PDB file of C-alpha atoms in Angstrom:
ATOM      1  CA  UNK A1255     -50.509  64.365  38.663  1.00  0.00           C
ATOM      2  CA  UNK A1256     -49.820  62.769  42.320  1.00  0.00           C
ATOM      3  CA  UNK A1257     -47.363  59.659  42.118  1.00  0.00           C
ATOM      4  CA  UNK A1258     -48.846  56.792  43.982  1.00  0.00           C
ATOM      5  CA  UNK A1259     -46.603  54.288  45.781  1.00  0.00           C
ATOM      6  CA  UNK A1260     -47.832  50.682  46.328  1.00  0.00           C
ATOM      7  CA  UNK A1261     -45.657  49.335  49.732  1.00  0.00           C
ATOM      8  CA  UNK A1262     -46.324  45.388  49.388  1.00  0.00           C
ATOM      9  CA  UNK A1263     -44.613  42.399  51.796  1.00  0.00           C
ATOM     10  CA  UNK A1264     -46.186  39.726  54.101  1.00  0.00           C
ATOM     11  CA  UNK A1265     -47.385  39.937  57.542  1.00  0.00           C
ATOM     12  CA  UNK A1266     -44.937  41.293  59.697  1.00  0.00           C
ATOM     13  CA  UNK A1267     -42.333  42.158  57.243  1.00  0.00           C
ATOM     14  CA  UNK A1268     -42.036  46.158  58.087  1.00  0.00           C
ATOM     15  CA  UNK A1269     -44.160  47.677  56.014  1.00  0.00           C
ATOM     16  CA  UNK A1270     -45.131  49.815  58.322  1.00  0.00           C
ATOM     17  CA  UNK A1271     -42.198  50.858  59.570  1.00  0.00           C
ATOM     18  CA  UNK A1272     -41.361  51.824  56.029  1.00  0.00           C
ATOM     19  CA  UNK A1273     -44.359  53.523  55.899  1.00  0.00           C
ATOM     20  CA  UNK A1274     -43.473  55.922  58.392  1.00  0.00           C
ATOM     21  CA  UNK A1275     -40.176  56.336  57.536  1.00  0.00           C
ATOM     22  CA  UNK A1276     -41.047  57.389  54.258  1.00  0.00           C
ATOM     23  CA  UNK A1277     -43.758  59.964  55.620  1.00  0.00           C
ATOM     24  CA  UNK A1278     -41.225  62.028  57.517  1.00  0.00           C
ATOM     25  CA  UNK A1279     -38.417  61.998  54.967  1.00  0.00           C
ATOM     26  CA  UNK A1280     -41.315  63.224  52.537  1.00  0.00           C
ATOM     27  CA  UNK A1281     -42.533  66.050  55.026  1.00  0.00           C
ATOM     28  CA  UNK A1282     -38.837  66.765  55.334  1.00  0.00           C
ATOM     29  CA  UNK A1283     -39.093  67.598  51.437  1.00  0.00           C
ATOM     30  CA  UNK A1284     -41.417  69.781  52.256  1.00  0.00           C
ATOM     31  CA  UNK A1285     -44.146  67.607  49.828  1.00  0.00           C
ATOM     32  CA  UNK A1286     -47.146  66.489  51.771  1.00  0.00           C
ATOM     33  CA  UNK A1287     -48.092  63.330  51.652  1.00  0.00           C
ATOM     34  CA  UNK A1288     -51.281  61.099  51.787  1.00  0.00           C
ATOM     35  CA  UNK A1289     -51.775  57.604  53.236  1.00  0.00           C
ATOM     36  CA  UNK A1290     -54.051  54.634  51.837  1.00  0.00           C
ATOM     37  CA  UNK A1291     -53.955  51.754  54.366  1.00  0.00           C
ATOM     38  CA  UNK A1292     -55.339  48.237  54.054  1.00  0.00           C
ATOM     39  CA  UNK A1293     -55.813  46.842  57.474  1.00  0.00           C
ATOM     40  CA  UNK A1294     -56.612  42.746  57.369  1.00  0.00           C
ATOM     41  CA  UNK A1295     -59.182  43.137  60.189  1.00  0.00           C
ATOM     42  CA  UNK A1296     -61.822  45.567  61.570  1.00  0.00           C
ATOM     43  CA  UNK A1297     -59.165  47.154  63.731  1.00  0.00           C
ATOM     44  CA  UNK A1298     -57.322  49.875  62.233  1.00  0.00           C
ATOM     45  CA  UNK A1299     -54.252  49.647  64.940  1.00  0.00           C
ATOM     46  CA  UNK A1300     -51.181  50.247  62.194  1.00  0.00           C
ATOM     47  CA  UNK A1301     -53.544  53.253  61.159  1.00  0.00           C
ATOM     48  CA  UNK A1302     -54.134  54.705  64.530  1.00  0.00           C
ATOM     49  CA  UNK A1303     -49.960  55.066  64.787  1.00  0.00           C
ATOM     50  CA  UNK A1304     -49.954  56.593  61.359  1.00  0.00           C
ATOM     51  CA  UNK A1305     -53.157  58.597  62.042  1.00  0.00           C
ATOM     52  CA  UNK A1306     -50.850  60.667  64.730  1.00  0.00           C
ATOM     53  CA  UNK A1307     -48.582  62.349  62.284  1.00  0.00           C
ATOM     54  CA  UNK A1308     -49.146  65.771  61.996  1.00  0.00           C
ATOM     55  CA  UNK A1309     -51.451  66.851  59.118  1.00  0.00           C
ATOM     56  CA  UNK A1310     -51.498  63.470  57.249  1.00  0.00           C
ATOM     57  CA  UNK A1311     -54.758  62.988  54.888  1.00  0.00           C
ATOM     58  CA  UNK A1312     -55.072  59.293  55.530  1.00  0.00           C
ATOM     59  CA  UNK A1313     -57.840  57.023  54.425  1.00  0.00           C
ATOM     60  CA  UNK A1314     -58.689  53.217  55.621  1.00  0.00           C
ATOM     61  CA  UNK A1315     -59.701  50.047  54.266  1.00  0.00           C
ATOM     62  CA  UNK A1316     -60.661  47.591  56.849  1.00  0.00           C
ATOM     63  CA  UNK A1317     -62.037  44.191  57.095  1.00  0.00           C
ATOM     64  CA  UNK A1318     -61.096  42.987  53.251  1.00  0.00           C
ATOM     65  CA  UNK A1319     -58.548  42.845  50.899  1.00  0.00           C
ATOM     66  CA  UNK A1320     -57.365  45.597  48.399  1.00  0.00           C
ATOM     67  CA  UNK A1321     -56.937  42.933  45.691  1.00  0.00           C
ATOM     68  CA  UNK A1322     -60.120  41.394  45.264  1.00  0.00           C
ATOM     69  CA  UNK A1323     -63.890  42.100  47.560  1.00  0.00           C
ATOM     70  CA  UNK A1324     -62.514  45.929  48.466  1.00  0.00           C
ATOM     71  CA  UNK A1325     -61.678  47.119  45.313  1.00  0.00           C
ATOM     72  CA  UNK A1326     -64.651  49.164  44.751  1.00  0.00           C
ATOM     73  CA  UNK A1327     -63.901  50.867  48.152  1.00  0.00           C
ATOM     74  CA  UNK A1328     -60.160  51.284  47.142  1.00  0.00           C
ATOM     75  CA  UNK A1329     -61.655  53.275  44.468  1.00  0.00           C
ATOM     76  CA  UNK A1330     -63.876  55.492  46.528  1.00  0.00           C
ATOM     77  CA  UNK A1331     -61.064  56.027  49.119  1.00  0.00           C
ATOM     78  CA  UNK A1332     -58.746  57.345  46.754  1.00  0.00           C
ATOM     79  CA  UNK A1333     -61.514  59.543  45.476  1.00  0.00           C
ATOM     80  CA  UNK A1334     -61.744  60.698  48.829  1.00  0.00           C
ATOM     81  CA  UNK A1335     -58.375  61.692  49.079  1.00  0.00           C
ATOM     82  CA  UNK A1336     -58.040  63.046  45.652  1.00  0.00           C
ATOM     83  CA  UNK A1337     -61.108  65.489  46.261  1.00  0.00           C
ATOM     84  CA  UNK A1338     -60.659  66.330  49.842  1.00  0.00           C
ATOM     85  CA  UNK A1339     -56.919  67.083  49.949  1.00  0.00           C
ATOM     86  CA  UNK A1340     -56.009  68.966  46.528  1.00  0.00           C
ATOM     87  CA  UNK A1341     -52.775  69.742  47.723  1.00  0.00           C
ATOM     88  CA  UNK A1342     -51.129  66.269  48.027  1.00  0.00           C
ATOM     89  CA  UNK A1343     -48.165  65.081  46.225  1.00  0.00           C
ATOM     90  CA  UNK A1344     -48.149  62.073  46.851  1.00  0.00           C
ATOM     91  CA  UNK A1345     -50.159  58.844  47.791  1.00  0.00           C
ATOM     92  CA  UNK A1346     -48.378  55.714  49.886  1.00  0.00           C
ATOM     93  CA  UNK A1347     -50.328  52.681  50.086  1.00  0.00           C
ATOM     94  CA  UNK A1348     -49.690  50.156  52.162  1.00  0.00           C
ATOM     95  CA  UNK A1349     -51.882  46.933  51.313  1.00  0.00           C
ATOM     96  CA  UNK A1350     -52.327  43.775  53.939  1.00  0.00           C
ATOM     97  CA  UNK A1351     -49.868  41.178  54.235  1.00  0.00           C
ATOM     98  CA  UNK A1352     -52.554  39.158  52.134  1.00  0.00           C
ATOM     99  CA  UNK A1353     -52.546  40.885  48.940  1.00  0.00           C
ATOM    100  CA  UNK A1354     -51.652  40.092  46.171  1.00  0.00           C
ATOM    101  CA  UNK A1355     -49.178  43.033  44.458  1.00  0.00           C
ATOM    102  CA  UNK A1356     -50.607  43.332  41.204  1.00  0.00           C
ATOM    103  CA  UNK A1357     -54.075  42.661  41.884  1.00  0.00           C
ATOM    104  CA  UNK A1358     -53.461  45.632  44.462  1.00  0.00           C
ATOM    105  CA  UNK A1359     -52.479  47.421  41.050  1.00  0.00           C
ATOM    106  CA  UNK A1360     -54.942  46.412  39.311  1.00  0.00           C
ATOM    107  CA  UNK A1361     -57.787  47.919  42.450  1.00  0.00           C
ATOM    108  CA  UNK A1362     -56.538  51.924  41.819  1.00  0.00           C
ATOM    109  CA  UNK A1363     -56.782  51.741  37.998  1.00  0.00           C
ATOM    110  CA  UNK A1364     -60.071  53.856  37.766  1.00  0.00           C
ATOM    111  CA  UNK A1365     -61.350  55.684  34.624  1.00  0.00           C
ATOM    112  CA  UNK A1366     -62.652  57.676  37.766  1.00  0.00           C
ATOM    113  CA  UNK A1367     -58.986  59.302  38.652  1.00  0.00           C
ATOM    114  CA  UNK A1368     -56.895  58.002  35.654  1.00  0.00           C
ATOM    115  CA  UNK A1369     -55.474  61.266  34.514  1.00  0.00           C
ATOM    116  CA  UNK A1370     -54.947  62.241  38.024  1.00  0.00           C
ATOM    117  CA  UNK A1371     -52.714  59.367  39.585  1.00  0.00           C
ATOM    118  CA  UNK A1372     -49.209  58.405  38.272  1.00  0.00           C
ATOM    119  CA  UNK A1373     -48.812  54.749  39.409  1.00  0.00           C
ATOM    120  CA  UNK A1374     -45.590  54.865  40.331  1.00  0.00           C
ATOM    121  CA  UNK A1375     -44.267  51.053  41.140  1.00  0.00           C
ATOM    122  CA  UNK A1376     -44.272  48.547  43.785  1.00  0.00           C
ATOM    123  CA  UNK A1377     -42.033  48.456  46.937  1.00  0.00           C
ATOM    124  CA  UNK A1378     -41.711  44.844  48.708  1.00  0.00           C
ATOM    125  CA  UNK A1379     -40.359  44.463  51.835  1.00  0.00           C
ATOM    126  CA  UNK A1380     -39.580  40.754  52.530  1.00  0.00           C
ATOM    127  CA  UNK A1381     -39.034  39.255  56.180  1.00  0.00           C
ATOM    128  CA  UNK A1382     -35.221  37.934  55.188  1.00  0.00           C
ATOM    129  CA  UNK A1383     -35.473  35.599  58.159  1.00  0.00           C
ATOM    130  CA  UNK A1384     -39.297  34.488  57.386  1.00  0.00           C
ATOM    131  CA  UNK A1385     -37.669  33.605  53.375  1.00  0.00           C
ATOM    132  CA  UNK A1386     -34.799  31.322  54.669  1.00  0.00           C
ATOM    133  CA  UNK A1387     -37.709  29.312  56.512  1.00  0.00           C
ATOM    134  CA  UNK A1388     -40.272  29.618  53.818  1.00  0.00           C
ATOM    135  CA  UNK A1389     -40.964  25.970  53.681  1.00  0.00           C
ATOM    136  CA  UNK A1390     -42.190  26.112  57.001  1.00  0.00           C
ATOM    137  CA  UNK A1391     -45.113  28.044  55.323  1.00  0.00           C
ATOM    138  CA  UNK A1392     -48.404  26.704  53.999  1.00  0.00           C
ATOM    139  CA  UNK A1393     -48.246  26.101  50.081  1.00  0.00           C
ATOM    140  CA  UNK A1394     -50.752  29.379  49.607  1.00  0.00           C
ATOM    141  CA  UNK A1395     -49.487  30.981  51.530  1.00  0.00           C
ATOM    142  CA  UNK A1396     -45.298  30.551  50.454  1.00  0.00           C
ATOM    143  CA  UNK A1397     -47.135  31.288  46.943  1.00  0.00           C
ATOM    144  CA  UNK A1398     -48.190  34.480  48.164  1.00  0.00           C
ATOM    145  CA  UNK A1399     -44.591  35.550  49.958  1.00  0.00           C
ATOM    146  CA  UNK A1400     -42.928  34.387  46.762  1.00  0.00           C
ATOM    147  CA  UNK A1401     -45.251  36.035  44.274  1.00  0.00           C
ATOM    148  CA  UNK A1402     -45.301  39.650  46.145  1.00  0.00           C
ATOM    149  CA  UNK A1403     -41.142  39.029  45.253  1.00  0.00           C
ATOM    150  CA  UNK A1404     -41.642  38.473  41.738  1.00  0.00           C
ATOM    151  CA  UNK A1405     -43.753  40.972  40.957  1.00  0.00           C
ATOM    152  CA  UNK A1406     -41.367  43.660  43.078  1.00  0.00           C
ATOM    153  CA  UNK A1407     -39.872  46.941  41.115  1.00  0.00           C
ATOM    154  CA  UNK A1408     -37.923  47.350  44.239  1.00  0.00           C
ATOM    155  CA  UNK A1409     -37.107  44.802  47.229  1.00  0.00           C
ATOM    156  CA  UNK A1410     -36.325  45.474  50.781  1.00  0.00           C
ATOM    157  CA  UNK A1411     -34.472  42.647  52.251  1.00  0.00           C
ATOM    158  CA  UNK A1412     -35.254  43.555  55.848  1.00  0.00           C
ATOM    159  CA  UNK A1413     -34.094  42.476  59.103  1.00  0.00           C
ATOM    160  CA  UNK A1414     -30.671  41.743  57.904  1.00  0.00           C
ATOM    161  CA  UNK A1415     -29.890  42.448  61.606  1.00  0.00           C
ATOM    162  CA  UNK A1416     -31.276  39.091  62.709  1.00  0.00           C
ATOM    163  CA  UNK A1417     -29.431  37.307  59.804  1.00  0.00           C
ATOM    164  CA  UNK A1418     -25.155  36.583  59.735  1.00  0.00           C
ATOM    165  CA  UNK A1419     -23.784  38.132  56.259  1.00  0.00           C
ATOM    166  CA  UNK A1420     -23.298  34.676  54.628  1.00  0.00           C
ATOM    167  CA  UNK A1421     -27.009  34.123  55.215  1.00  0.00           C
ATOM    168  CA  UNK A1422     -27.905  37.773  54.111  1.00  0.00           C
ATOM    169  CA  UNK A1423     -26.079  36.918  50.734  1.00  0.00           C
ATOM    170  CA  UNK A1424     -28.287  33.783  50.264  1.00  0.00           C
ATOM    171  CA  UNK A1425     -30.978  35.495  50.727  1.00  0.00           C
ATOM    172  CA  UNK A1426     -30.077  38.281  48.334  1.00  0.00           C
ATOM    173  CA  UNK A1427     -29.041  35.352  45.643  1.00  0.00           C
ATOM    174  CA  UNK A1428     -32.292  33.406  45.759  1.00  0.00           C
ATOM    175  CA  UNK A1429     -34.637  36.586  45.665  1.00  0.00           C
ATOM    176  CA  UNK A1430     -32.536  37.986  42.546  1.00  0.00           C
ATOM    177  CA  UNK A1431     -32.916  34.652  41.391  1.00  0.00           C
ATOM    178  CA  UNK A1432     -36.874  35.024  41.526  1.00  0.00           C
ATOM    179  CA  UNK A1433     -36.986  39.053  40.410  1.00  0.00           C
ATOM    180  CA  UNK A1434     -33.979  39.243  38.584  1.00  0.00           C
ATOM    181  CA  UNK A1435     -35.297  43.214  37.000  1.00  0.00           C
ATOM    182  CA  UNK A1436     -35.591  45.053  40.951  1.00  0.00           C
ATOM    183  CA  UNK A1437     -33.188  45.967  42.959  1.00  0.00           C
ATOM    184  CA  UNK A1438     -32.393  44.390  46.300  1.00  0.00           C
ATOM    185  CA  UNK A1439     -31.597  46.539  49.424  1.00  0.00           C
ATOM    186  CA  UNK A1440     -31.064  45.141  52.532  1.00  0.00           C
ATOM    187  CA  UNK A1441     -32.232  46.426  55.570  1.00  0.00           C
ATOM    188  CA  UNK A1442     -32.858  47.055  59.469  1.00  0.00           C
ATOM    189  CA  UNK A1443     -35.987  48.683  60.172  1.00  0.00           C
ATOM    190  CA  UNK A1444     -36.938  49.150  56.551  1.00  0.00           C
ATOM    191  CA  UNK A1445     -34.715  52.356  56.802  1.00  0.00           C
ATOM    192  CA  UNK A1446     -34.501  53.230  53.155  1.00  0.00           C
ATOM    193  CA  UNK A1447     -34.324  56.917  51.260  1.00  0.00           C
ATOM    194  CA  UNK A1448     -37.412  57.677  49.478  1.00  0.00           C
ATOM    195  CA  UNK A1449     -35.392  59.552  47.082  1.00  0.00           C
ATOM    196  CA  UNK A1450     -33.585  55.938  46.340  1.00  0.00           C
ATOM    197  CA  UNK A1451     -37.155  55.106  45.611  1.00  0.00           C
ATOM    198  CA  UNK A1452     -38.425  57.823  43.686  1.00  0.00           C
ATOM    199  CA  UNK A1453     -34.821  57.823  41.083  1.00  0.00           C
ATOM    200  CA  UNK A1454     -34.815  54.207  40.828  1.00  0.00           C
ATOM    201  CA  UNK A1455     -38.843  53.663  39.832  1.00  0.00           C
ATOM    202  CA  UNK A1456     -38.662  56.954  38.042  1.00  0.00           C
ATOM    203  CA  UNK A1457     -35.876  54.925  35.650  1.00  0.00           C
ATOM    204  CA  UNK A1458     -38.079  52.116  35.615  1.00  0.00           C
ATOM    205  CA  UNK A1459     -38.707  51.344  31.876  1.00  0.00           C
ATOM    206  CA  UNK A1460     -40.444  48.324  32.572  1.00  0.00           C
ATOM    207  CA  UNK A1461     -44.484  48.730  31.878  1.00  0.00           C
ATOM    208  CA  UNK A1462     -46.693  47.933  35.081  1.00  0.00           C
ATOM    209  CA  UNK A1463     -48.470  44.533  34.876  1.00  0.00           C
ATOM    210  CA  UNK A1464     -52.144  45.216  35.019  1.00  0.00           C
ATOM    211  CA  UNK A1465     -53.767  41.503  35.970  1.00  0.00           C
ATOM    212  CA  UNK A1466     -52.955  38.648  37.088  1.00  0.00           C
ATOM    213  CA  UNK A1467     -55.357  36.117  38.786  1.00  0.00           C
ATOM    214  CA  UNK A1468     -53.307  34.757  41.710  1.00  0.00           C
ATOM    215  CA  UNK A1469     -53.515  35.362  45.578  1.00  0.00           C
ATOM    216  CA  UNK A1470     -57.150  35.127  46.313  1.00  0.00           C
ATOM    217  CA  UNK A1471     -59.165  32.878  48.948  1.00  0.00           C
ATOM    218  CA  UNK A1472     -55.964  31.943  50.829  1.00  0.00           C
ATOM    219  CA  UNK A1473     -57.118  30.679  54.016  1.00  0.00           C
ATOM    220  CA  UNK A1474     -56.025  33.560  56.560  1.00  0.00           C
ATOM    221  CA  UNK A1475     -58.528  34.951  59.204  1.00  0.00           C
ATOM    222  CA  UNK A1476     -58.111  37.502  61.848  1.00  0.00           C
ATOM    223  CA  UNK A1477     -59.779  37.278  65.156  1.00  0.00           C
ATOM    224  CA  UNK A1478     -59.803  40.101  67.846  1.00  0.00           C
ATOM    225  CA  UNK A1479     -58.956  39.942  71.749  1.00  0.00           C
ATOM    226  CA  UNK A1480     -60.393  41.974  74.012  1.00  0.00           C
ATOM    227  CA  UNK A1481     -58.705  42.063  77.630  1.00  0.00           C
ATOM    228  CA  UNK A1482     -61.415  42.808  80.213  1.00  0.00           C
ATOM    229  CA  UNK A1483     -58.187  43.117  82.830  1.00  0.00           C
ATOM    230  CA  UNK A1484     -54.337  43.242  82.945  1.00  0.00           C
ATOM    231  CA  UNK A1485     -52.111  40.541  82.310  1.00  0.00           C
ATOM    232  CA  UNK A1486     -48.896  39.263  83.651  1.00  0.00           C
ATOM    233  CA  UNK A1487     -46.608  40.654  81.115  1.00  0.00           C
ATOM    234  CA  UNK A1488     -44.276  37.169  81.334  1.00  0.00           C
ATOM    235  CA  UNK A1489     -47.037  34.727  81.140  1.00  0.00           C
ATOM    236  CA  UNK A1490     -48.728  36.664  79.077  1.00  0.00           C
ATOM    237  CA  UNK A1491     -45.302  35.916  76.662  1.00  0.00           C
ATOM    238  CA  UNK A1492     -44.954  32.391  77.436  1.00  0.00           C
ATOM    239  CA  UNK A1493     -48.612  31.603  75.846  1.00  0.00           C
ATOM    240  CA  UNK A1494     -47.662  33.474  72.383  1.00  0.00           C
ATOM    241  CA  UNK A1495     -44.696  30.998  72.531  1.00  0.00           C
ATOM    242  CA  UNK A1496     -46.808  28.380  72.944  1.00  0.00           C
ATOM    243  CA  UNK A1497     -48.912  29.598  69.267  1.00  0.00           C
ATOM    244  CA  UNK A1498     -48.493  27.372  66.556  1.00  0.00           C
ATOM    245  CA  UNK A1499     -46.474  28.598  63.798  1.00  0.00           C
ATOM    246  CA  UNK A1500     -49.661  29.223  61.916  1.00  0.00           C
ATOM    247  CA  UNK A1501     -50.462  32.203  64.015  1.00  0.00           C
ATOM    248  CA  UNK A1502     -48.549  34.837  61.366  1.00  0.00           C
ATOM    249  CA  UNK A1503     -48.752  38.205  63.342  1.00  0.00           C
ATOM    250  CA  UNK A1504     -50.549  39.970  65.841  1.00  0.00           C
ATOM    251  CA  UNK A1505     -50.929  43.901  66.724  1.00  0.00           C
ATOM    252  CA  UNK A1506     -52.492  45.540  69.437  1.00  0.00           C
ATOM    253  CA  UNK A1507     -52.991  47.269  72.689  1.00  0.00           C
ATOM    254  CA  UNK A1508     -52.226  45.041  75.621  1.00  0.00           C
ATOM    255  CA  UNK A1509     -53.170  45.712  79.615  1.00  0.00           C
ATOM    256  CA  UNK A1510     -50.078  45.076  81.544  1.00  0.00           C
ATOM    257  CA  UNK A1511     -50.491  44.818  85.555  1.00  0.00           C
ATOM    258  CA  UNK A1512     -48.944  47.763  87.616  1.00  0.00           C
ATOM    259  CA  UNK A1513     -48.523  49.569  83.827  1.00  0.00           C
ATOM    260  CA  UNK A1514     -50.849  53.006  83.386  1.00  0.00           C
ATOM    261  CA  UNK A1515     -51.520  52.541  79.716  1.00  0.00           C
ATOM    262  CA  UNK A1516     -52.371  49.304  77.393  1.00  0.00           C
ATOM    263  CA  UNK A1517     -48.869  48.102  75.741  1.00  0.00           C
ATOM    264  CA  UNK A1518     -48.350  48.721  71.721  1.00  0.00           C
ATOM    265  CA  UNK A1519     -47.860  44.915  71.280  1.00  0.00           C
ATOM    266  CA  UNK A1520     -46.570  43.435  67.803  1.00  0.00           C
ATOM    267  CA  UNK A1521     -45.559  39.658  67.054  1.00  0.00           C
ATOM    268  CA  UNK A1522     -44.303  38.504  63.823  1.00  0.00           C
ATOM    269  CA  UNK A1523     -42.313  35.301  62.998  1.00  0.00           C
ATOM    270  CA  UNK A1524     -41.737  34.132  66.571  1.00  0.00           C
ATOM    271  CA  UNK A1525     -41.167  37.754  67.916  1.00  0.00           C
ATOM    272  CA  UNK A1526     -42.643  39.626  70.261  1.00  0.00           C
ATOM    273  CA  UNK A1527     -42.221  43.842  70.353  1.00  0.00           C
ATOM    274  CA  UNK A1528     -43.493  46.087  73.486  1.00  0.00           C
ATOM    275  CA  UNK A1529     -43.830  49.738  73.325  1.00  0.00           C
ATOM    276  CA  UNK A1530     -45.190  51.929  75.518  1.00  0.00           C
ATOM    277  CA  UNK A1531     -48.261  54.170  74.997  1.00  0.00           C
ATOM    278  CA  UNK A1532     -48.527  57.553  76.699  1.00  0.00           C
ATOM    279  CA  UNK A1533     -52.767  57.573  75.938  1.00  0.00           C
ATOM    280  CA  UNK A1534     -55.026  54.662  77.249  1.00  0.00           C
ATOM    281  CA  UNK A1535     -56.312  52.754  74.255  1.00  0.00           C
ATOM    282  CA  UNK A1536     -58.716  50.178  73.869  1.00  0.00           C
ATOM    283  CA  UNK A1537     -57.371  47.109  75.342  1.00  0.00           C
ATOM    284  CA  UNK A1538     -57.702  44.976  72.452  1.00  0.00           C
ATOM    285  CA  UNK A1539     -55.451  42.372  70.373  1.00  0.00           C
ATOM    286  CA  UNK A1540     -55.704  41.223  66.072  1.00  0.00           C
ATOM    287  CA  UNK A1541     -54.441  38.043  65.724  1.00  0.00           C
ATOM    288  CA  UNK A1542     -53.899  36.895  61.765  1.00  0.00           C
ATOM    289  CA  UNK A1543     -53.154  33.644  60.302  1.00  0.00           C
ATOM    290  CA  UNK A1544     -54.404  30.314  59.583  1.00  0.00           C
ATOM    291  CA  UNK A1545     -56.927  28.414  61.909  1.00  0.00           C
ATOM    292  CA  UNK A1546     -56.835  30.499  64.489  1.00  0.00           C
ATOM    293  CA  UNK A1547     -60.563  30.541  65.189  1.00  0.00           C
ATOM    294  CA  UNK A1548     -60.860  29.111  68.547  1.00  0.00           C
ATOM    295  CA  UNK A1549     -57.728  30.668  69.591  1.00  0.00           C
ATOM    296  CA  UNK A1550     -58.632  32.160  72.950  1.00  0.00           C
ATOM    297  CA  UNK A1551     -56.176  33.789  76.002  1.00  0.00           C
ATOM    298  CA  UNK A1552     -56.538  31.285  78.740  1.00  0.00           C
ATOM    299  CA  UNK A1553     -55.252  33.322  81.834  1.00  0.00           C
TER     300      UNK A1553
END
């Protein structure tokens, strides 16, 4: 049977980065591993950067949720991996910052595959910062942040870089207050051993919850920016600080004046991460959160 891995956490939390870290310490292992993504959008930019790791089966879900509308695809991507790759060991899936953990479960329970996939557990990663601010967050959607906690086998606090230890400890006390059964790691980067993972779930003698109806028609949207020519890399800054707080996270490929190549740009919680890119990609920007449908880039 191939384990399957469900990687859960809100917008911007480092799922991705966990993701990949996971991937290499897994091809270290010499196992080979397959990839599942759930993009929010129509814009598959987290899968394009997991897309170039060598000899990865990966399959997408864009444009809806894993929990609810795209569980019938969930299905037939899995099936796709499953037939296509028979040498896999095992499955990561990272869902959208908008699903709902166990209804994500719930979506790769198939008669179809059943004696084929062993559901494994769920992995959170929670924004430690974002969860000392919660209340800042709509009602749905602090529902959603709090209930992809409780429904954690393991937690991730991450970014415990940004956060002093005495705030790192309240943190770790009020999420072991919500999910008192998982453990809670903290970390930068999501840097985490899978092996941690795989000894800790594989002790797990808690059963996986099958269904729970929570998490659906929250009021997030994405909307896509296309650049039609460079921007000034500063001002270009000073309007994402000017975003309301309802603007959640945003990924893409940004045009920067006197710069070759579109920037990798990522923004979550307030802030803003650069990378360069050594191939031109489409100049193009997903912006998720709530009310964001007139939001335009003025310059």
């Amino acid at each position: 049977m191939t384990d399957v891995y469900l990687l859960s956490g809100f917008l911007g939390s480092g799922k991705t980065s966990l993701l990949m870290k996971l991937i290499a310490q897994l091809k270290e292992q010499g196992k080979r591993p397959a990839v599942l993504m759930n993009e929010f959008g129509s814009i598959s930019i987290d899968s394009d950067t997991v897309g170039t790791s060598d000899n990865i089966p990966l399959k997408e879900l864009l444009n809806g949720c894993i929990c609810c509308t795209g569980s019938e695809q969930t299905e037939a991507q899995l099936q796709g991996l499953l037939e296509e790759n028979e040498d896999i060991d095992v499955i990561l899936i990272e869902t959208t910052g908008a699903a709902h953990p166990v209804e994500a479960l719930d979506a790769i329970y198939s008669p179809l595959f059943a004696d084929r996939l062993n559901i494994k557990g769920i992995v959170t990663v929670a924004d430690s910062k974002r969860w000392l601010e919660r209340e800042k967050l709509s009602p749905q959607i602090r529902s959603l942040f709090m209930e992809q906690i409780r429904h954690a086998h393991i937690i991730l606090a991450n970014k415990s870089d940004l956060l002093t230890d005495s705030s790192m400890a309240t943190v770790t006390m009020e999420i072991s207050n919500l999910n008192e059964h998982a453990p809670i790691i903290q970390t930068k980067n999501a840097d985490v051993s899978f092996s941690f993972i795989e000894e800790t779930l594989g002790k797990m003698d808690k059963p996986l919850e099958k269904s729970i109806l929570s998490g659906r028609n929250l009021p997030l949207s994405s909307k896509l920016l296309v650049f039609n020519s460079p921007v000034d890399k500063e001002q270009f800054e000073d309007w994402v600080k000017s975003l309301p707080d309802t603007v959640y996270r945003m990924k893409g490929y940004v045009p920067v004046k006197d710069i070759k190549n579109p920037y990798l740009f990522q923004y979550a919680y307030g802030m803003v991460n650069w990378l360069p890119e050594y191939v031109k990609m489409e100049p193009r920007l997903v912006v998720i959160g709530e009310g964001i449908g007139q939001l335009t880039y003025p310059y």
